[in-house]
Coordinates of C-alpha atoms in Angstrom, one line a residue:
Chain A
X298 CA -7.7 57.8 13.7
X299 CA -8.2 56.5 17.4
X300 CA -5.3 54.1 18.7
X301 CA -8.3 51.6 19.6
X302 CA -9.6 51.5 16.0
X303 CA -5.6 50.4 14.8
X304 CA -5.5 47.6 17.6
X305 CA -9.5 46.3 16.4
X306 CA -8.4 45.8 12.9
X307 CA -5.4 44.5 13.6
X308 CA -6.7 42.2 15.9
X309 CA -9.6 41.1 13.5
X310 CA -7.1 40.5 10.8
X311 CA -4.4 38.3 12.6
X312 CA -7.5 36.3 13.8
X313 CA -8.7 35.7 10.1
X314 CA -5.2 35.0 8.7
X315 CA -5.1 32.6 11.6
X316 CA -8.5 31.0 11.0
X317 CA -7.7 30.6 7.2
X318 CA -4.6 28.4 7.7
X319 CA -6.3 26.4 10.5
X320 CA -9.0 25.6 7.8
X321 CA -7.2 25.1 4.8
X322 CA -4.1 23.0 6.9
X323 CA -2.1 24.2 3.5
X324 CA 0.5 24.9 6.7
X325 CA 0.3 21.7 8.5
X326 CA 0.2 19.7 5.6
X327 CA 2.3 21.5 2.9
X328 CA 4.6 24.1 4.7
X329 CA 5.7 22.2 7.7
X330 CA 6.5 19.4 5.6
X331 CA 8.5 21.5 3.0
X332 CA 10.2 22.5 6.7
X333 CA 11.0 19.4 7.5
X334 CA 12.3 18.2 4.2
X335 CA 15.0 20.8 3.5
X336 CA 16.1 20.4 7.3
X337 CA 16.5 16.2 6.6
X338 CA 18.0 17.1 3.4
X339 CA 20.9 19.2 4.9
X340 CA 21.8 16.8 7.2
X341 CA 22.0 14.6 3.9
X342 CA 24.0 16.7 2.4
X343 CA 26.3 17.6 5.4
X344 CA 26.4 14.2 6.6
X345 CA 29.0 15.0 9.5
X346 CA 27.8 15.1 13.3
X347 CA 30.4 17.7 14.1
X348 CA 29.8 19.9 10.7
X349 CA 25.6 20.2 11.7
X350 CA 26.5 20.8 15.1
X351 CA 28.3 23.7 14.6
X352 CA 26.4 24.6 11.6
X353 CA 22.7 23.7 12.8
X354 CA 22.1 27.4 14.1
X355 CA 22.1 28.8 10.3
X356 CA 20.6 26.0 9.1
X357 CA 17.8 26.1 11.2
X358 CA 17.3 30.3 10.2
X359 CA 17.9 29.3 6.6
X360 CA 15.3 26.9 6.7
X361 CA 12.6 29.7 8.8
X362 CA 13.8 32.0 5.7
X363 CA 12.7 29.5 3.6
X364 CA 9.3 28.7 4.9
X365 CA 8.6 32.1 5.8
X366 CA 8.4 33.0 1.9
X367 CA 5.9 30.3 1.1
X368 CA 4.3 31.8 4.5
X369 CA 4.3 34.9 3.2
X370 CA 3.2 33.9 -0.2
X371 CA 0.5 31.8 0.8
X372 CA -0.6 35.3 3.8
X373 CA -0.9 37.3 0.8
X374 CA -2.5 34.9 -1.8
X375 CA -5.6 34.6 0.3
X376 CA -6.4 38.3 -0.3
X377 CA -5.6 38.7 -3.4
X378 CA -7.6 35.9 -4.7
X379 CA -11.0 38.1 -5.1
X380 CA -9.4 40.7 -4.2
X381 CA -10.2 41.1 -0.5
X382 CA -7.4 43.4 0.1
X383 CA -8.6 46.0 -2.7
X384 CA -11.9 45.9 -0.7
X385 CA -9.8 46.7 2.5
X386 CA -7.7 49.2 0.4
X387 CA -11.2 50.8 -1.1
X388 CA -12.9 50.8 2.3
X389 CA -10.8 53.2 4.0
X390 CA -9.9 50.4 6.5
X391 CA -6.7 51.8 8.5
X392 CA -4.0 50.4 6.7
X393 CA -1.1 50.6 10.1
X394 CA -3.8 47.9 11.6
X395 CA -4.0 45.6 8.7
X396 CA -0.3 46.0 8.2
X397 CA 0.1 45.1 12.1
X398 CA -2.2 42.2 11.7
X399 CA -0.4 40.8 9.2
X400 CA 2.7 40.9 10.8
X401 CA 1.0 39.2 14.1
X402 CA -0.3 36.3 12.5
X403 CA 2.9 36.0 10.3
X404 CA 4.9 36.0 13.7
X405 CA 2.7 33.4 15.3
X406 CA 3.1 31.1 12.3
X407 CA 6.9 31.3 12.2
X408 CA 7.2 30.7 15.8
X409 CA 5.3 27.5 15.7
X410 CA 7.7 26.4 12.4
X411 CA 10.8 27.8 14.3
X412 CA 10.0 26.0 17.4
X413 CA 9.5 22.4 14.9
X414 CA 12.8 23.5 13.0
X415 CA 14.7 23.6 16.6
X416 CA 13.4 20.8 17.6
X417 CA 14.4 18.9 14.4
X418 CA 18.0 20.2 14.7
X419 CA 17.7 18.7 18.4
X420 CA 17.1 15.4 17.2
X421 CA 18.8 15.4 13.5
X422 CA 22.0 17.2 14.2
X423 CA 22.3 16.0 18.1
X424 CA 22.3 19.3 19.2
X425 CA 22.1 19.9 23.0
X426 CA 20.5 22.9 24.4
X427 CA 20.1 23.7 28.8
X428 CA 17.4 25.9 30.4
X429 CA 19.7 29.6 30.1
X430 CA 20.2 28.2 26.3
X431 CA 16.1 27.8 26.2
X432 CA 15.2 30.7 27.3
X433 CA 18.0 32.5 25.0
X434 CA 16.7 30.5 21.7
X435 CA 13.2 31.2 22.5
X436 CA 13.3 34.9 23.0
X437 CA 15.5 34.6 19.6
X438 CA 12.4 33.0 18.2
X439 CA 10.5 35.5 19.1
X440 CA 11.9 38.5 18.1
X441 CA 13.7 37.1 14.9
X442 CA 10.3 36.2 13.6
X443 CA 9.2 40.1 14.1
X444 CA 12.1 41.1 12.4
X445 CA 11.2 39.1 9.1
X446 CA 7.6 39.7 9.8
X447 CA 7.9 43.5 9.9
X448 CA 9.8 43.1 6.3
X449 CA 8.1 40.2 4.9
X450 CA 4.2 42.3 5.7
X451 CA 5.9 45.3 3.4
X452 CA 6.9 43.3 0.5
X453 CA 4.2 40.8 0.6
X454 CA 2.1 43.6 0.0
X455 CA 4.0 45.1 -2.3
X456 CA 4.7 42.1 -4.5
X457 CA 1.1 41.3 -4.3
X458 CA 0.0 43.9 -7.1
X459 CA 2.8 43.5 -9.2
X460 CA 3.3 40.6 -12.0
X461 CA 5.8 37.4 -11.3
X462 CA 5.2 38.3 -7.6
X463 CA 5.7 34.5 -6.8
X464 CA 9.9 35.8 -8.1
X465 CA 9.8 39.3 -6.9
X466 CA 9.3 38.4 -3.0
X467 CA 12.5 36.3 -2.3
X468 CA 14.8 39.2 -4.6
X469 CA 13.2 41.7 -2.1
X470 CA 13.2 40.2 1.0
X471 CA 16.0 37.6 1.3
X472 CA 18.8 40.9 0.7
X473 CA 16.7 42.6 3.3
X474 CA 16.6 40.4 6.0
X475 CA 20.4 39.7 6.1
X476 CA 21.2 41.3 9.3
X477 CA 17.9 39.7 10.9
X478 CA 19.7 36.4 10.0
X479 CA 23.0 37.3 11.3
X480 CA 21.6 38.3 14.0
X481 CA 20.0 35.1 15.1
X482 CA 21.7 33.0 13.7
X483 CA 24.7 34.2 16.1
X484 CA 22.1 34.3 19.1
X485 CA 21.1 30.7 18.4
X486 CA 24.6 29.7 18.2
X487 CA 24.9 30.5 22.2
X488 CA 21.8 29.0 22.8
X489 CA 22.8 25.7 20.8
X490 CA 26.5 26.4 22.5
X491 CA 27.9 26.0 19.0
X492 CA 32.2 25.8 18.8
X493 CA 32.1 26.4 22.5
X494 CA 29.6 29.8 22.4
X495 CA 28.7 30.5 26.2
X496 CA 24.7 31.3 26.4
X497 CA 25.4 34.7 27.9
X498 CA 27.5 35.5 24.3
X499 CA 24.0 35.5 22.6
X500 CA 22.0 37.9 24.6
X501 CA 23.5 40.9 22.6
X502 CA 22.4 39.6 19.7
X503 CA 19.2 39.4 20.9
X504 CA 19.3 43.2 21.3
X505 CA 20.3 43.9 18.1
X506 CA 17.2 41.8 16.6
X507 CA 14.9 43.7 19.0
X508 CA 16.0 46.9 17.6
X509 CA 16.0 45.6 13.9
X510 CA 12.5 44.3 14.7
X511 CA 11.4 47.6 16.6
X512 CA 13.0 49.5 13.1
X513 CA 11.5 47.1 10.8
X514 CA 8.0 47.7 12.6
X515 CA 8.0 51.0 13.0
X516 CA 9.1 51.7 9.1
X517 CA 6.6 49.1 8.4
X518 CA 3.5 50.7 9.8
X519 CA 4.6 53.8 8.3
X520 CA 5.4 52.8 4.8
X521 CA 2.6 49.4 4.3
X522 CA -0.4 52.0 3.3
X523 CA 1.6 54.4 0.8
X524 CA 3.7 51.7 -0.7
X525 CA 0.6 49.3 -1.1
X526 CA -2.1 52.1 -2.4
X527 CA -3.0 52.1 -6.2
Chain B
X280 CA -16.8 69.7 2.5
X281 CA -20.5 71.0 1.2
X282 CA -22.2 68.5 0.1
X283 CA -25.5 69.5 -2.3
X284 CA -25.6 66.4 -4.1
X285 CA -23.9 62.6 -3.7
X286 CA -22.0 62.8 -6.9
X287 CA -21.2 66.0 -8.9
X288 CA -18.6 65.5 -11.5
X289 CA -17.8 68.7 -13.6
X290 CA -15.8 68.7 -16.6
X291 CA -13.9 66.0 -15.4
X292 CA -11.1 64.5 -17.8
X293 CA -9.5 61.3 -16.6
X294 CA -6.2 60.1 -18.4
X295 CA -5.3 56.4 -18.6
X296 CA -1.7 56.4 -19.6
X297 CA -2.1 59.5 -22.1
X298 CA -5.8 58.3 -23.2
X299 CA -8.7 59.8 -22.3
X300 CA -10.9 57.5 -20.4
X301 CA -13.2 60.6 -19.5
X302 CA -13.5 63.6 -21.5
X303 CA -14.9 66.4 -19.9
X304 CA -17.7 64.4 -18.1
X305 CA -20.3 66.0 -16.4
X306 CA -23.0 64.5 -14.3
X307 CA -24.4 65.1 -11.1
X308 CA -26.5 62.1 -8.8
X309 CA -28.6 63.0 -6.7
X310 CA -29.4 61.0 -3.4
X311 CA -31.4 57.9 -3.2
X312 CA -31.0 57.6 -7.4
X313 CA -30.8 54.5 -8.6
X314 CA -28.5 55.8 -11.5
X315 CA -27.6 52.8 -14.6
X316 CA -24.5 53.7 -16.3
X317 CA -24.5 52.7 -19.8
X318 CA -22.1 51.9 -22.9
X319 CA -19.9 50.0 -24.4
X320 CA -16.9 48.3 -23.3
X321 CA -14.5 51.0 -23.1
X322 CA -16.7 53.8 -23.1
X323 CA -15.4 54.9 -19.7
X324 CA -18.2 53.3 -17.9
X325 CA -15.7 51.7 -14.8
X326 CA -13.7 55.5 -15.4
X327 CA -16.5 56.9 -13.9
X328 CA -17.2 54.6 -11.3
X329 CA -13.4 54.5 -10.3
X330 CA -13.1 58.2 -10.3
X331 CA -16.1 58.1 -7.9
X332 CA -14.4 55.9 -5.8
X333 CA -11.8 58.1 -5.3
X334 CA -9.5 55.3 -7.1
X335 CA -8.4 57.3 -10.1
X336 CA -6.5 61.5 -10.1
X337 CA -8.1 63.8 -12.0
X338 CA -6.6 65.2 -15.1
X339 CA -9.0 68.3 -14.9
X340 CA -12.0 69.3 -14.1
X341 CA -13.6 68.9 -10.7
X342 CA -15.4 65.9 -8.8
X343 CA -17.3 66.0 -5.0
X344 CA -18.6 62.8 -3.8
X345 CA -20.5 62.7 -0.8
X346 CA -19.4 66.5 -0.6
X347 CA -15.6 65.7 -0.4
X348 CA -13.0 66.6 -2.9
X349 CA -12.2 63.4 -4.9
X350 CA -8.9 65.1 -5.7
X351 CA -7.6 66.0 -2.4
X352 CA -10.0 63.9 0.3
X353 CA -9.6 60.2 -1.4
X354 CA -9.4 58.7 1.9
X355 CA -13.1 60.3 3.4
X356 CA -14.1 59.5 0.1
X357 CA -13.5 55.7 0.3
X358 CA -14.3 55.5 3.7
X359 CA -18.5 56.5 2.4
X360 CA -18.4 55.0 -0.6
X361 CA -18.6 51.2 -1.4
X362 CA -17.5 50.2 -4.6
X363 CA -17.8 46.5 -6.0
X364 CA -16.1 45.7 -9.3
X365 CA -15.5 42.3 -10.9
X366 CA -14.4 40.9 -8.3
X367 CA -16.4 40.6 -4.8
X368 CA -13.9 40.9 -2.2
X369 CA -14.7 38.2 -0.3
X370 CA -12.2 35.4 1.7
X371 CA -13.0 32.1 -0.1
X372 CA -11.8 30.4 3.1
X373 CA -14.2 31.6 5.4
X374 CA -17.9 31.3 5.6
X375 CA -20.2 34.0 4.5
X376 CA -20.9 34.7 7.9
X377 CA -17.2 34.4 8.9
X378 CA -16.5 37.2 6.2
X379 CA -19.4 39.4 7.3
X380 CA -18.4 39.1 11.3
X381 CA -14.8 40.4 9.6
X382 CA -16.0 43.3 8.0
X383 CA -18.3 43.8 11.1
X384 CA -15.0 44.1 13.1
X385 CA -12.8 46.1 10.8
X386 CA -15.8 48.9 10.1
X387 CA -16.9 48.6 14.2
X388 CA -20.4 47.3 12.8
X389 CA -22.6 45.9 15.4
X390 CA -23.6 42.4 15.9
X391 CA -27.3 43.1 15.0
X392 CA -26.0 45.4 12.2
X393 CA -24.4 42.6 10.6
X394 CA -27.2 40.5 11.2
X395 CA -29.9 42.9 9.9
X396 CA -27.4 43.5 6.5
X397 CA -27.1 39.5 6.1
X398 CA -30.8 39.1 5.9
X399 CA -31.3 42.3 4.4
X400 CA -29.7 40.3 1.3
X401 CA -31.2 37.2 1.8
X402 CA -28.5 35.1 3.4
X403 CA -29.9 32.7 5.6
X404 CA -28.7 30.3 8.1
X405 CA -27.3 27.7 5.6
X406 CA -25.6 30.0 3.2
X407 CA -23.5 32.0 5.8
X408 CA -22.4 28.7 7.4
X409 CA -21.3 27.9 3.7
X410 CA -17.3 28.5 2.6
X411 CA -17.4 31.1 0.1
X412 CA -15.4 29.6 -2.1
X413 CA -18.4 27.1 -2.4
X414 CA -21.1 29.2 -3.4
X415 CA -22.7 30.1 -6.8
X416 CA -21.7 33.2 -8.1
X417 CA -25.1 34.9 -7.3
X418 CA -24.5 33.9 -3.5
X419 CA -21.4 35.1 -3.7
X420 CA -22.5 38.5 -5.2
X421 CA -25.2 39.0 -2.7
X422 CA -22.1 38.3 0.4
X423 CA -20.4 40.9 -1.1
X424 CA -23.1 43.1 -1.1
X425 CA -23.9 42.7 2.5
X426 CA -20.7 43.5 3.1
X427 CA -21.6 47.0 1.3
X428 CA -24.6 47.3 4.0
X429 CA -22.1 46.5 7.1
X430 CA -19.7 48.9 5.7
X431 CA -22.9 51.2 6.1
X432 CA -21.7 53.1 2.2
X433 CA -24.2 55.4 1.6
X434 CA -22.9 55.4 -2.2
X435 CA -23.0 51.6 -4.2
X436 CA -20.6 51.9 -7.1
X437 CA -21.2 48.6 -8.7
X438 CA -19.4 47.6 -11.7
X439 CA -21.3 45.0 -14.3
X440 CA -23.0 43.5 -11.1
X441 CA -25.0 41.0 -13.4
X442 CA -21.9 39.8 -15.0
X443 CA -22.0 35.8 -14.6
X444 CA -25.2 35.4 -12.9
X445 CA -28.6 33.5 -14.7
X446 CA -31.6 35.2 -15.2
X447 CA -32.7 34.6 -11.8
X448 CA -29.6 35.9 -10.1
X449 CA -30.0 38.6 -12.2
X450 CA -33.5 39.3 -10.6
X451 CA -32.6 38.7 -7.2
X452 CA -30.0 41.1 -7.4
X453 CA -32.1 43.9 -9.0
X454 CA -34.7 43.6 -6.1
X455 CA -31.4 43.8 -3.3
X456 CA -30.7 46.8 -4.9
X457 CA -34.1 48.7 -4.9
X458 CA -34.4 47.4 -1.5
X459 CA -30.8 49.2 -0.6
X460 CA -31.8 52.3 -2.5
X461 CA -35.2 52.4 -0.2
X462 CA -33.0 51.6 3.0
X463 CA -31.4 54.7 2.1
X464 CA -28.1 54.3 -0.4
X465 CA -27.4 56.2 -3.3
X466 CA -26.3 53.2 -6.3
X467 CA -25.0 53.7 -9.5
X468 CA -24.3 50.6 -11.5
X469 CA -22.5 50.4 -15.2
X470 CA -24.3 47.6 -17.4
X471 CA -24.4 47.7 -20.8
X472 CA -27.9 45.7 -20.9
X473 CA -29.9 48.2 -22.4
X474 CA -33.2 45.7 -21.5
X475 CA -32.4 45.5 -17.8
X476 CA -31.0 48.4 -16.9
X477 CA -34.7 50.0 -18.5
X478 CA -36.7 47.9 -15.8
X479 CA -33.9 49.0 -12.9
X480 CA -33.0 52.3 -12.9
X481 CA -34.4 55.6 -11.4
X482 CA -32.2 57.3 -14.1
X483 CA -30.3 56.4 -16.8
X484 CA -27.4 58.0 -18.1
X485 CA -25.0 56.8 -21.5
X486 CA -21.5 57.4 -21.8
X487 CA -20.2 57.6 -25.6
X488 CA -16.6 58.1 -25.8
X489 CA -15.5 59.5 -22.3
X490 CA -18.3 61.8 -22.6
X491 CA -22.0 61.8 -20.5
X492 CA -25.1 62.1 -22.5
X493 CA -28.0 62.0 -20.8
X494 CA -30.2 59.1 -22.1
X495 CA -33.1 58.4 -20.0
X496 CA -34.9 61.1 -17.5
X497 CA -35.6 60.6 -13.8
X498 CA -39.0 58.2 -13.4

């Protein structure tokens, strides 16, 4: 199986994942929202400028794991609903490219919700962030949203066939992704300069989700077509 | 891989759990046979078609599709076979056209490929500019089958592919599939309407039990 024929379907699904949710706006007008919400509702619950500051950095990565499972839910809903990814499964179509476009348009989702969640801990929580603190959170963005992508592609796909798959996704991914949300939650802490973190603090960090994400992906690609075939 | 025939299934005993949904099943298709599988629910009708489809192990016996091993080569088998059950496969979200121009990328179809396969079944400027999720259940059927034709299967495995339509759906469909058969594809299709499946096939065959008895010779 040519390298070319992986990257084509790949490419072909991330661009219909993406196409779906730009129709259907069930992200911009459901998740988003739900993103929103449960970041207002911890700074209810907090209620303490100097608690959120310090805090904001896992709120903000408990809040992505959050929306990344009705992400993740909705990703996988859309082909199971006639069965699209049977058709894909009976067609012979390579599963390492629609694993890999899954986990593309999965990434590009949670990288538009991370950047809305950072931006609502900017305003809400009064947290101040300077150009070395940018350019640290966004390449946290980044690569923390492979990380869970990588994961999240492998049991979406997995939960998908099974019953009470709506329960089994958060029991099998939330334990999995643990170190992908240490990971950046300490990275964003720098970037937010949380408790007095210095910028330059987070960058390892940032290498450890690189090689959790290059792991994740790797195991991923390898595992999505055996542990998703009938 | 030889291949002398599309399908030859020997002996063939499929378990479901510990029942057997075939039972030493025997049948061999030859190409360009429009082949109606008949029986009654649970007669191992979709058994057949699934074991063909290289979706279902082999207890014993022996099965070639499209000259590859069903037991060891699943993967060529799928990739030459096109199999539509119940369901059609389709993104509801998208247009017909949309889900066709998908299909078209994952198989490396060309653009006039998917073209020729849309109006091959009758889908015309409206309906592929039409969500799926908005079209009648024949329309929807008919996508799925020119998704079939840009997949380029040679072999249709088509499970109950009248279920839900009316009597002109029913029609339309019969006349897309002679047409596919004389474009070429090999389709066998489990019904268990004795009356239509008369007027359709090339070749009829019954299944009683898990077991093939011939019903109706080649016209």
């Amino acid at each position: 199986m040519s390298a070319s024929r992986v990257v084509g379907v790949a490419r072909a699904v991330a661009s219909k994942d993406l196409r779906i949710e730009w129709r259907s706006r069930v992200m911009t007008n459901q998740v988003l929202p739900f993103a929103a919400i449960v970041m207002v509702l911890f700074a209810f619950a907090l209620d303490n400028d100097g608690i959120l500051q310090r805090v904001a950095p896992g709120l903000v990565w408990m809040a992505t794991l959050f929306t990344s499972l009705v992400v993740v839910q909705r990703s996988f809903a859309v082909e199971s609903a006639d069965s699209a990814i049977d058709a894909l499964r009976l067609a012979g179509v390579p599963s390492h490219g629609v694993y890999l476009g899954k986990v593309a348009a999965l990434v590009a989702q949670l990288v538009v919700f991370e950047a809305v969640l950072a931006m609502l801990a900017l305003i809400l929580y009064r947290v101040n962030v300077d150009l070395h603190g940018a350019v640290l959170l966004v390449t946290t963005c980044v690569l923390g949203s492979v990380g869970i992508a990588a994961l999240a592609a492998v049991y979406g796909g997995l939960s998908v066939a099974g019953r009470g798959r709506e329960t089994l996704l958060p029991l099998l991914l939330l334990p999995a992704v643990a170190p992908v949300l240490i990971g950046a939650t300490r990275a964003t802490e720098s970037a937010f300069g949380s408790d007095g973190a210095r910028t330059v603090e987070g960058w390892p960090w940032v290498g450890l989700l690189a090689v959790f994400g290059a792991i994740f992906l790797f195991g991923g690609t390898l595992g999505f077509g055996p542990l998703t075939d009938e | 891989m030889k291949e002398t025939s599309v399908v030859d299934v020997r002996d063939a005993v499929v378990l479901l759990g510990s029942f057997p949904a075939l039972a030493e099943a025997t049948l061999t298709i030859g190409r360009g046979e429009l082949v109606v599988v008949q029986g009654a629910n649970g007669a191992g009708k979709t058994t057949l078609l699934r074991l063909c489809a290289g979706l279902l192990p082999l207890a014993r016996g022996t099965a070639h599709v499209m000259g590859h091993d069903v037991s060891s080569d699943r993967a060529a088998v799928r990739a030459s076979v096109g199999f539509l059950g119940h369901a059609n496969g389709l993104y509801l979200d998208l247009t017909a056209g949309e889900n066709l121009s998908f299909w078209g990328d994952v198989v490396g179809a060309s653009r006039p490929e998917v073209t020729s396969a849309a109006q091959r079944m009758g889908l015309n400027e409206r309906l592929l500019s039409t969500q799926v999720g908005r079209l009648s259940a024949g329309q929807k059927r008919r996508t799925a089958l020119a998704v079939l034709a840009v997949r380029r299967a040679t072999l249709w495995l088509l499970d109950e592919p009248h279920a839900g339509l009316d009597a002109a759906g029913r029609d339309e469909i019969d006349a897309l599939l002679r047409d596919a058969v004389g474009a070429g594809a090999t389709v066998v299709v489990a019904s268990h309407e004795l009356e239509r499946s008369a007027s359709l096939a090339t070749r009829r065959i019954e299944i009683v039990g898990g077991r093939i008895i011939e019903s109706g010779g080649r016209k």
